[in-house]
Coordinates of C-alpha atoms and ligand atoms in Angstrom, one line a residue:
X24 CA -8.1 -9.1 3.6
X25 CA -7.8 -6.3 0.7
X26 CA -6.1 -6.0 -2.6
X27 CA -4.4 -3.4 -3.6
X28 CA -3.2 -2.8 -7.3
X29 CA 0.7 -1.1 -7.1
X30 CA 0.6 1.2 -10.5
X31 CA 4.1 1.2 -10.7
X32 CA 5.6 1.6 -14.4
X33 CA 2.5 2.4 -16.1
X34 CA 0.6 5.7 -17.7
X35 CA -2.7 7.1 -17.4
X36 CA -4.7 5.8 -20.3
X37 CA -2.7 2.3 -19.0
X38 CA -4.1 2.0 -16.0
X39 CA -7.4 3.2 -16.8
X40 CA -8.0 0.2 -19.5
X41 CA -5.6 -2.2 -16.6
X42 CA -8.4 -0.5 -13.8
X43 CA -11.2 -1.1 -15.8
X44 CA -10.2 -4.5 -16.5
X45 CA -9.8 -5.8 -12.7
X46 CA -11.7 -3.5 -10.4
X47 CA -14.6 -5.8 -10.0
X48 CA -10.7 -7.9 -7.7
X49 CA -9.1 -4.8 -6.1
X50 CA -10.5 -2.9 -2.9
X51 CA -7.8 -0.1 -2.8
X52 CA -5.3 1.2 -5.6
X53 CA -2.0 2.6 -6.0
X54 CA -0.7 5.6 -8.0
X55 CA 2.8 4.4 -7.4
X56 CA 6.6 6.4 -6.9
X57 CA 7.6 6.1 -10.3
X58 CA 4.1 6.8 -11.3
X59 CA 4.1 9.6 -9.5
X60 CA 7.3 11.2 -10.6
X61 CA 6.5 11.0 -14.4
X62 CA 2.6 12.7 -13.7
X63 CA 2.3 14.3 -10.5
X64 CA -0.9 14.2 -8.4
X65 CA -3.0 14.1 -12.0
X66 CA -3.6 10.6 -11.9
X67 CA -4.3 10.9 -8.2
X68 CA -7.0 13.1 -9.4
X69 CA -8.5 11.0 -12.0
X70 CA -8.8 8.0 -10.5
X71 CA -10.9 9.8 -7.4
X72 CA -13.8 11.3 -10.7
X73 CA -13.5 7.5 -12.1
X74 CA -14.7 5.4 -9.5
X75 CA -15.9 7.9 -6.6
X76 CA -15.5 4.2 -4.5
X77 CA -12.4 3.3 -5.0
X78 CA -10.0 4.0 -2.3
X79 CA -6.5 6.0 -4.2
X80 CA -3.3 5.5 -2.3
X81 CA 0.0 7.7 -3.0
X82 CA 2.5 6.3 -2.9
X83 CA 4.2 9.5 -2.0
X84 CA 6.7 7.5 0.3
X85 CA 7.8 10.3 2.7
X86 CA 10.3 12.0 4.2
X87 CA 10.9 15.1 4.7
X88 CA 8.2 18.6 4.8
X89 CA 5.5 15.8 6.0
X90 CA 2.5 18.5 6.9
X91 CA 2.9 20.3 3.0
X92 CA 3.7 16.9 0.7
X93 CA 0.9 14.6 2.7
X94 CA -1.5 17.6 2.1
X95 CA -1.0 18.4 -1.2
X96 CA -1.7 14.2 -1.8
X97 CA -4.4 13.8 0.1
X98 CA -6.1 17.9 -0.9
X99 CA -5.4 14.7 -5.3
X100 CA -8.3 13.2 -2.8
X101 CA -6.2 10.2 -1.4
X102 CA -6.7 8.2 1.0
X103 CA -4.3 7.0 2.0
X104 CA -0.6 8.6 1.7
X105 CA 2.6 7.3 2.7
X106 CA 5.8 8.1 4.6
X107 CA 9.0 6.5 4.9
X108 CA 9.6 4.9 8.5
X109 CA 13.6 5.8 8.6
X110 CA 12.4 9.5 9.0
X111 CA 12.4 12.0 11.5
X112 CA 8.6 11.2 14.1
X113 CA 8.8 14.8 13.2
X114 CA 7.7 14.4 9.6
X115 CA 5.8 11.8 10.7
X116 CA 3.4 13.5 13.3
X117 CA 3.5 16.2 10.3
X118 CA 1.5 13.7 7.6
X119 CA -0.6 12.3 10.9
X120 CA -2.2 15.9 11.7
X121 CA -3.1 16.4 8.2
X122 CA -4.3 13.1 7.8
X123 CA -6.1 14.1 10.8
X124 CA -7.7 16.6 8.0
X125 CA -9.0 14.9 5.7
X126 CA -10.0 12.0 7.0
X127 CA -7.3 10.1 6.0
X128 CA -5.3 7.3 6.8
X129 CA -0.9 8.2 6.7
X130 CA 0.8 4.6 6.5
X131 CA 4.4 4.1 7.3
X132 CA 6.5 2.6 5.0
X133 CA 9.2 0.3 6.9
X134 CA 11.5 0.4 4.8
X135 CA 15.3 -0.2 5.1
X136 CA 13.9 0.5 9.0
X137 CA 16.7 -1.8 11.0
X138 CA 14.9 -1.9 14.3
X139 CA 12.2 -2.9 13.7
X140 CA 10.3 -3.5 16.3
X141 CA 11.6 -0.2 18.1
X142 CA 10.4 2.0 14.9
X143 CA 6.8 0.2 15.2
X144 CA 6.8 1.4 19.0
X145 CA 7.7 4.6 18.2
X146 CA 5.6 5.3 15.0
X147 CA 2.4 3.6 17.4
X148 CA 2.7 6.0 20.6
X149 CA 3.1 8.0 17.9
X150 CA -0.9 7.7 16.7
X151 CA 0.7 5.7 13.2
X152 CA -2.4 2.5 12.7
X153 CA -1.1 1.7 9.3
X154 CA 2.7 0.3 8.7
X155 CA 3.4 -1.2 5.3
X156 CA 6.2 -3.9 5.2
X157 CA 8.0 -3.1 1.4
X158 CA 10.8 -5.3 0.2
X159 CA 11.5 -3.1 -2.4
X160 CA 11.8 -3.4 -6.3
X161 CA 16.1 -3.7 -5.9
X162 CA 16.0 -5.4 -3.0
X163 CA 13.5 -8.2 -4.7
X164 CA 16.6 -8.8 -7.1
X165 CA 18.6 -9.6 -5.1
X166 CA 16.2 -12.3 -3.5
X167 CA 14.7 -11.5 -0.5
X168 CA 11.0 -11.1 0.7
X169 CA 8.6 -9.5 2.6
X170 CA 7.6 -13.0 5.3
X171 CA 10.2 -12.1 7.7
X172 CA 9.2 -8.9 8.6
X173 CA 5.4 -9.2 8.4
X174 CA 5.9 -12.7 11.1
X175 CA 8.4 -9.4 12.8
X176 CA 5.2 -6.9 12.5
X177 CA 2.8 -8.7 13.4
X178 CA 3.8 -10.4 17.1
X179 CA 4.9 -6.8 17.4
X180 CA 2.3 -4.3 16.2
X181 CA -0.3 -2.7 18.5
X182 CA -3.4 -1.1 16.7
X183 CA -2.1 -0.9 12.3
X184 CA -3.6 -2.6 10.3
X185 CA -0.8 -4.0 8.3
X186 CA 0.5 -4.0 4.6
X187 CA 2.9 -6.6 3.3
X188 CA 4.1 -5.3 -0.4
X189 CA 7.9 -7.3 -2.7
X190 CA 6.9 -9.2 -5.3
X191 CA 3.4 -10.4 -4.4
X192 CA 1.9 -13.0 -6.9
X193 CA -0.9 -15.6 -7.0
X194 CA 1.9 -18.8 -5.8
X195 CA 3.2 -16.6 -2.9
X196 CA 0.4 -14.7 -1.7
X197 CA -1.3 -17.4 0.8
X198 CA 2.0 -17.2 3.1
X199 CA 1.1 -13.4 3.5
X200 CA -2.5 -13.9 4.0
X201 CA -1.0 -17.0 6.7
X202 CA 1.1 -14.2 8.5
X203 CA -1.8 -12.2 9.6
X204 CA -1.7 -9.6 7.0
X205 CA -4.3 -7.0 6.4
X206 CA -4.3 -5.7 2.8
X207 CA -2.0 -7.7 -0.4
X208 CA -0.1 -4.6 -2.0
X209 CA 0.6 -6.0 -5.8
X210 CA 1.8 -4.2 -8.4
X211 CA 3.9 -6.6 -11.5
X212 CA 1.3 -9.6 -9.8
X213 CA -0.9 -8.2 -12.5
X214 CA 0.5 -5.1 -14.0
X215 CA 2.7 -8.2 -15.9
X216 CA 0.8 -10.9 -15.2
X217 CA 0.2 -12.6 -19.3
X218 CA -2.9 -11.9 -18.1
X219 CA -3.1 -9.2 -15.3
X220 CA -7.5 -10.0 -14.7
X221 CA -7.0 -13.5 -14.3
X222 CA -3.8 -12.8 -11.8
X223 CA -6.4 -10.5 -9.8
X224 CA -9.2 -12.5 -9.5
X225 CA -7.0 -15.2 -8.2
X226 CA -4.6 -13.0 -5.9
X227 CA -8.3 -11.5 -5.2
X228 CA -10.3 -15.1 -4.8
X229 CA -7.2 -15.7 -1.9
X230 CA -7.5 -12.4 0.1
X231 CA -11.1 -12.8 -0.6
X232 CA -12.4 -16.2 1.1
X233 CA -9.7 -16.1 3.9
X234 CA -11.3 -12.3 5.2
X235 CA -14.8 -14.4 4.7
X236 CA -13.5 -17.5 6.7
X237 CA -12.2 -14.7 9.6
X238 CA -15.6 -13.3 9.2
X239 CA -17.6 -16.4 9.9
Ligands
LIG4 C1 8.3 0.2 -4.9 C2 6.6 -0.3 -4.6 C3 5.9 -1.1 -5.1 O1 4.9 0.0 -5.7 C4 5.8 -2.5 -4.2 O2 6.3 -2.9 -4.3 C5 4.5 -2.9 -4.9 O3 5.1 -3.1 -6.8 P1 5.3 -5.3 -6.6 O4 4.3 -5.9 -6.7 O5 6.3 -4.7 -8.1 O6 6.4 -5.5 -5.7 O7 5.9 1.0 -3.3 O8 9.2 1.5 -4.4
LIG5 MG1 4.2 1.5 -4.4

């Protein structure tokens, strides 16, 4: 399993200081939605230049103008761009077309999708190869976790890499490993840990050990 660091409520300087501490433990760095709202695509360009071996994900959560918005994010250097799975398939198709030009990956974030199996099938038929189960910050505050939706996704998805997000910490990552996620996305569980580097190291130890065991 890969580990993705989500940077949400953070400045560019704070983000660089954090990445420098956790770089050995993470596989993907996400410029999160609130960070993009604050700083635009500048952190994507900065991280691309500063950490050439670290893939950058732009969590733009595209809902419309798929071709145009995905192009902006890929052109800035993102390897991964998110589109909302609830949106029109025309928008998703626009994102996929641009991703093909850039050799990038579009992740469909399934937050608030009502009929998960049906939507997964339609998205995969369209060409989606990465899906994210996501319990949002507001949903987490109401006590929800991504576990049940990940079970459904694991059963239904046929061709996609599976990402999981929503309040994951070193204490909870094991269940998502067991449920078969390919990438754990962790924001607050690293950023707001008492010791972020220690939390990232522990998360990576669990996630990467599982990968090694799978390969052996
Ligand atoms: C919120 C997001 C976050 O990046 C994602 O939920 C990961 O953060 P956390 O681990 O703190 O839940 O996209 O919409
Ligand atoms: Mg995010």
